[in-house]
Amino acid sequence: MKSIVKFAAALSLGMFMLPALGAAGSCEIPANAQALAQKALNLTNERRAQRGRNPLIMHPKLMASAQAYACELSTKGYTGHRGRDGSTPKRRLARERCHGGLVAENLGRGQTTSENVVQMWMDSPGHRKNMLLGRGVKYYGLGIANSGLAYTHGYVWVMVVSRRC
């Protein structure tokens, strides 16, 4: 639990640098990552409320899982829901000792604002479905990293939602 608190504190201060995840170097997290994550959550919950869904709640274990994967995508220069190690969103969440039952993941790259990434997800049927999941989904995590090798500009975004943790 202490490591989650330290992670959240460092992230909110914009001082968190993950160690190198490969030859590409360290993960750079935007100084305003916590504000971007909160804004994206607020926007997502507005869309959920318009469709009669309960609001999502930010969860530190989902935040940690999403952030770790955003850094992996950024430093290793690829995009996909299956990690290079074969991991799935559910498996990555389990690494944080969170067994979420139903788990869904959205990815984005190149966007620089929460408004842009949430709108992109809403414009995509599959991403929109993940954002608006009912069936008891109540937790949310968002990881953001500078694009690094994954894209020429903007950020890598990883949103994870789950039923429980």
mmCIF file of C-alpha atoms in Angstrom:
data_model
loop_
_atom_site.group_PDB
_atom_site.id
_atom_site.type_symbol
_atom_site.label_atom_id
_atom_site.label_comp_id
_atom_site.label_asym_id
_atom_site.label_seq_id
_atom_site.Cartn_x
_atom_site.Cartn_y
_atom_site.Cartn_z
ATOM 1 C CA MET A 1 0.000 0.000 0.000
ATOM 2 C CA LYS A 2 2.880 2.374 0.799
ATOM 3 C CA SER A 3 4.230 1.997 -2.750
ATOM 4 C CA ILE A 4 0.843 2.977 -4.198
ATOM 5 C CA VAL A 5 0.721 6.066 -1.996
ATOM 6 C CA LYS A 6 4.277 7.015 -2.974
ATOM 7 C CA PHE A 7 3.430 6.446 -6.653
ATOM 8 C CA ALA A 8 0.324 8.629 -6.459
ATOM 9 C CA ALA A 9 2.202 11.380 -4.608
ATOM 10 C CA ALA A 10 5.087 11.373 -7.075
ATOM 11 C CA LEU A 11 2.706 11.286 -10.028
ATOM 12 C CA SER A 12 0.704 14.220 -8.704
ATOM 13 C CA LEU A 13 3.930 16.193 -8.278
ATOM 14 C CA GLY A 14 5.051 15.292 -11.798
ATOM 15 C CA MET A 15 8.339 13.889 -10.512
ATOM 16 C CA PHE A 16 7.833 10.218 -11.321
ATOM 17 C CA MET A 17 10.163 8.569 -13.796
ATOM 18 C CA LEU A 18 9.805 4.852 -14.335
ATOM 19 C CA PRO A 19 13.031 2.957 -14.818
ATOM 20 C CA ALA A 20 14.038 2.005 -18.295
ATOM 21 C CA LEU A 21 11.732 -0.661 -19.673
ATOM 22 C CA GLY A 22 13.939 -1.420 -22.619
ATOM 23 C CA ALA A 23 16.682 0.050 -24.751
ATOM 24 C CA ALA A 24 14.538 3.100 -25.496
ATOM 25 C CA GLY A 25 15.146 4.612 -22.039
ATOM 26 C CA SER A 26 13.030 5.946 -19.215
ATOM 27 C CA CYS A 27 9.355 6.725 -19.304
ATOM 28 C CA GLU A 28 8.491 10.402 -19.168
ATOM 29 C CA ILE A 29 5.205 11.203 -17.458
ATOM 30 C CA PRO A 30 3.723 14.659 -18.090
ATOM 31 C CA ALA A 31 3.859 16.983 -15.073
ATOM 32 C CA ASN A 32 0.082 17.443 -15.316
ATOM 33 C CA ALA A 33 -0.726 13.716 -15.628
ATOM 34 C CA GLN A 34 -2.873 13.625 -12.482
ATOM 35 C CA ALA A 35 -4.942 16.613 -13.693
ATOM 36 C CA LEU A 36 -5.327 15.012 -17.144
ATOM 37 C CA ALA A 37 -6.491 11.740 -15.559
ATOM 38 C CA GLN A 38 -9.009 13.530 -13.350
ATOM 39 C CA LYS A 39 -10.352 15.572 -16.287
ATOM 40 C CA ALA A 40 -10.708 12.433 -18.427
ATOM 41 C CA LEU A 41 -12.575 10.741 -15.563
ATOM 42 C CA ASN A 42 -14.927 13.721 -15.218
ATOM 43 C CA LEU A 43 -15.620 13.746 -18.966
ATOM 44 C CA THR A 44 -16.157 9.986 -19.007
ATOM 45 C CA ASN A 45 -18.554 10.198 -16.079
ATOM 46 C CA GLU A 46 -20.514 12.980 -17.813
ATOM 47 C CA ARG A 47 -21.019 10.664 -20.799
ATOM 48 C CA ARG A 48 -21.930 7.782 -18.504
ATOM 49 C CA ALA A 49 -24.512 9.919 -16.663
ATOM 50 C CA GLN A 50 -26.115 10.916 -19.976
ATOM 51 C CA ARG A 51 -26.716 7.217 -20.618
ATOM 52 C CA GLY A 52 -27.903 6.299 -17.134
ATOM 53 C CA ARG A 53 -24.648 4.663 -16.002
ATOM 54 C CA ASN A 54 -23.117 4.981 -12.558
ATOM 55 C CA PRO A 55 -19.973 7.121 -12.237
ATOM 56 C CA LEU A 56 -16.571 5.458 -12.260
ATOM 57 C CA ILE A 57 -14.248 5.822 -9.273
ATOM 58 C CA MET A 58 -10.499 6.348 -9.658
ATOM 59 C CA HIS A 59 -8.647 3.400 -8.103
ATOM 60 C CA PRO A 60 -4.898 3.458 -7.294
ATOM 61 C CA LYS A 61 -4.256 -0.114 -8.477
ATOM 62 C CA LEU A 62 -5.915 0.563 -11.830
ATOM 63 C CA MET A 63 -3.957 3.811 -12.062
ATOM 64 C CA ALA A 64 -0.693 1.934 -11.424
ATOM 65 C CA SER A 65 -1.509 -0.781 -13.969
ATOM 66 C CA ALA A 66 -2.520 1.738 -16.643
ATOM 67 C CA GLN A 67 0.562 3.876 -15.995
ATOM 68 C CA ALA A 68 2.946 0.941 -16.220
ATOM 69 C CA TYR A 69 1.439 -0.095 -19.553
ATOM 70 C CA ALA A 70 1.467 3.471 -20.919
ATOM 71 C CA CYS A 71 5.175 3.569 -20.110
ATOM 72 C CA GLU A 72 5.755 0.217 -21.778
ATOM 73 C CA LEU A 73 4.009 1.367 -24.951
ATOM 74 C CA SER A 74 5.926 4.641 -24.913
ATOM 75 C CA THR A 75 9.395 3.240 -24.320
ATOM 76 C CA LYS A 76 9.033 0.169 -26.524
ATOM 77 C CA GLY A 77 7.340 1.998 -29.381
ATOM 78 C CA TYR A 78 4.270 -0.096 -30.111
ATOM 79 C CA THR A 79 0.516 0.009 -29.579
ATOM 80 C CA GLY A 80 -1.742 -2.937 -28.811
ATOM 81 C CA HIS A 81 -3.839 -4.507 -26.105
ATOM 82 C CA ARG A 82 -1.533 -7.503 -25.820
ATOM 83 C CA GLY A 83 1.794 -6.687 -24.196
ATOM 84 C CA ARG A 84 5.077 -7.829 -25.679
ATOM 85 C CA ASP A 85 5.179 -10.403 -22.909
ATOM 86 C CA GLY A 86 1.768 -11.709 -23.987
ATOM 87 C CA SER A 87 -0.041 -9.984 -21.123
ATOM 88 C CA THR A 88 -3.666 -8.893 -21.380
ATOM 89 C CA PRO A 89 -5.311 -5.977 -19.545
ATOM 90 C CA LYS A 90 -6.690 -8.428 -16.974
ATOM 91 C CA ARG A 91 -3.257 -10.009 -16.440
ATOM 92 C CA ARG A 92 -1.578 -6.598 -16.046
ATOM 93 C CA LEU A 93 -4.180 -5.645 -13.449
ATOM 94 C CA ALA A 94 -3.546 -8.899 -11.591
ATOM 95 C CA ARG A 95 0.120 -7.866 -11.293
ATOM 96 C CA GLU A 96 -1.130 -5.053 -9.073
ATOM 97 C CA ARG A 97 -2.909 -7.676 -6.922
ATOM 98 C CA CYS A 98 -6.230 -6.584 -8.325
ATOM 99 C CA HIS A 99 -8.565 -9.212 -9.720
ATOM 100 C CA GLY A 100 -11.121 -7.082 -11.481
ATOM 101 C CA GLY A 101 -13.449 -9.665 -12.960
ATOM 102 C CA LEU A 102 -14.663 -7.793 -16.018
ATOM 103 C CA VAL A 103 -11.796 -5.604 -17.301
ATOM 104 C CA ALA A 104 -11.752 -3.357 -20.383
ATOM 105 C CA GLU A 105 -9.002 -1.180 -21.810
ATOM 106 C CA ASN A 106 -8.854 1.797 -24.176
ATOM 107 C CA LEU A 107 -5.662 3.051 -25.788
ATOM 108 C CA GLY A 108 -4.907 6.388 -27.382
ATOM 109 C CA ARG A 109 -1.831 7.983 -28.876
ATOM 110 C CA GLY A 110 -0.983 11.444 -30.059
ATOM 111 C CA GLN A 111 -3.701 13.339 -28.196
ATOM 112 C CA THR A 112 -2.547 16.167 -25.929
ATOM 113 C CA THR A 113 -5.725 16.882 -23.953
ATOM 114 C CA SER A 114 -8.233 14.843 -22.005
ATOM 115 C CA GLU A 115 -11.002 16.314 -24.151
ATOM 116 C CA ASN A 116 -9.331 15.039 -27.339
ATOM 117 C CA VAL A 117 -8.755 11.504 -26.120
ATOM 118 C CA VAL A 118 -12.230 11.129 -24.583
ATOM 119 C CA GLN A 119 -13.826 12.425 -27.790
ATOM 120 C CA MET A 120 -11.734 10.020 -29.885
ATOM 121 C CA TRP A 121 -12.895 7.139 -27.676
ATOM 122 C CA MET A 122 -16.520 8.263 -27.881
ATOM 123 C CA ASP A 123 -16.279 8.420 -31.693
ATOM 124 C CA SER A 124 -15.120 4.796 -31.855
ATOM 125 C CA PRO A 125 -17.839 2.179 -31.237
ATOM 126 C CA GLY A 126 -15.548 -0.264 -29.421
ATOM 127 C CA HIS A 127 -13.929 2.365 -27.229
ATOM 128 C CA ARG A 128 -17.291 3.973 -26.486
ATOM 129 C CA LYS A 129 -18.666 0.596 -25.391
ATOM 130 C CA ASN A 130 -15.781 0.205 -22.918
ATOM 131 C CA MET A 131 -16.344 3.695 -21.502
ATOM 132 C CA LEU A 132 -20.063 3.121 -21.054
ATOM 133 C CA LEU A 133 -19.941 -0.445 -19.701
ATOM 134 C CA GLY A 134 -22.604 -1.214 -17.154
ATOM 135 C CA ARG A 135 -22.662 -4.685 -15.618
ATOM 136 C CA GLY A 136 -21.253 -3.477 -12.320
ATOM 137 C CA VAL A 137 -18.179 -1.741 -13.730
ATOM 138 C CA LYS A 138 -17.168 0.893 -11.210
ATOM 139 C CA TYR A 139 -13.388 1.437 -11.134
ATOM 140 C CA TYR A 140 -11.169 3.492 -13.418
ATOM 141 C CA GLY A 141 -7.468 4.030 -13.987
ATOM 142 C CA LEU A 142 -5.634 6.133 -16.560
ATOM 143 C CA GLY A 143 -1.964 6.098 -17.441
ATOM 144 C CA ILE A 144 -0.326 8.819 -19.530
ATOM 145 C CA ALA A 145 3.204 8.992 -20.897
ATOM 146 C CA ASN A 146 4.996 11.165 -23.400
ATOM 147 C CA SER A 147 4.759 9.367 -26.713
ATOM 148 C CA GLY A 148 8.424 8.515 -26.952
ATOM 149 C CA LEU A 149 8.904 5.854 -29.609
ATOM 150 C CA ALA A 150 5.184 5.111 -29.865
ATOM 151 C CA TYR A 151 4.258 8.236 -31.844
ATOM 152 C CA THR A 152 5.840 11.461 -33.023
ATOM 153 C CA HIS A 153 3.946 13.800 -30.682
ATOM 154 C CA GLY A 154 1.423 13.971 -27.863
ATOM 155 C CA TYR A 155 0.867 11.303 -25.257
ATOM 156 C CA VAL A 156 0.197 7.594 -24.953
ATOM 157 C CA TRP A 157 -3.069 7.062 -23.030
ATOM 158 C CA VAL A 158 -4.184 3.834 -21.355
ATOM 159 C CA MET A 159 -7.595 3.708 -19.687
ATOM 160 C CA VAL A 160 -8.600 0.632 -17.675
ATOM 161 C CA VAL A 161 -12.035 0.001 -16.176
ATOM 162 C CA SER A 162 -13.056 -2.934 -13.997
ATOM 163 C CA ARG A 163 -15.886 -4.358 -11.991
ATOM 164 C CA ARG A 164 -13.893 -4.789 -8.802
ATOM 165 C CA CYS A 165 -10.433 -4.698 -7.328
#
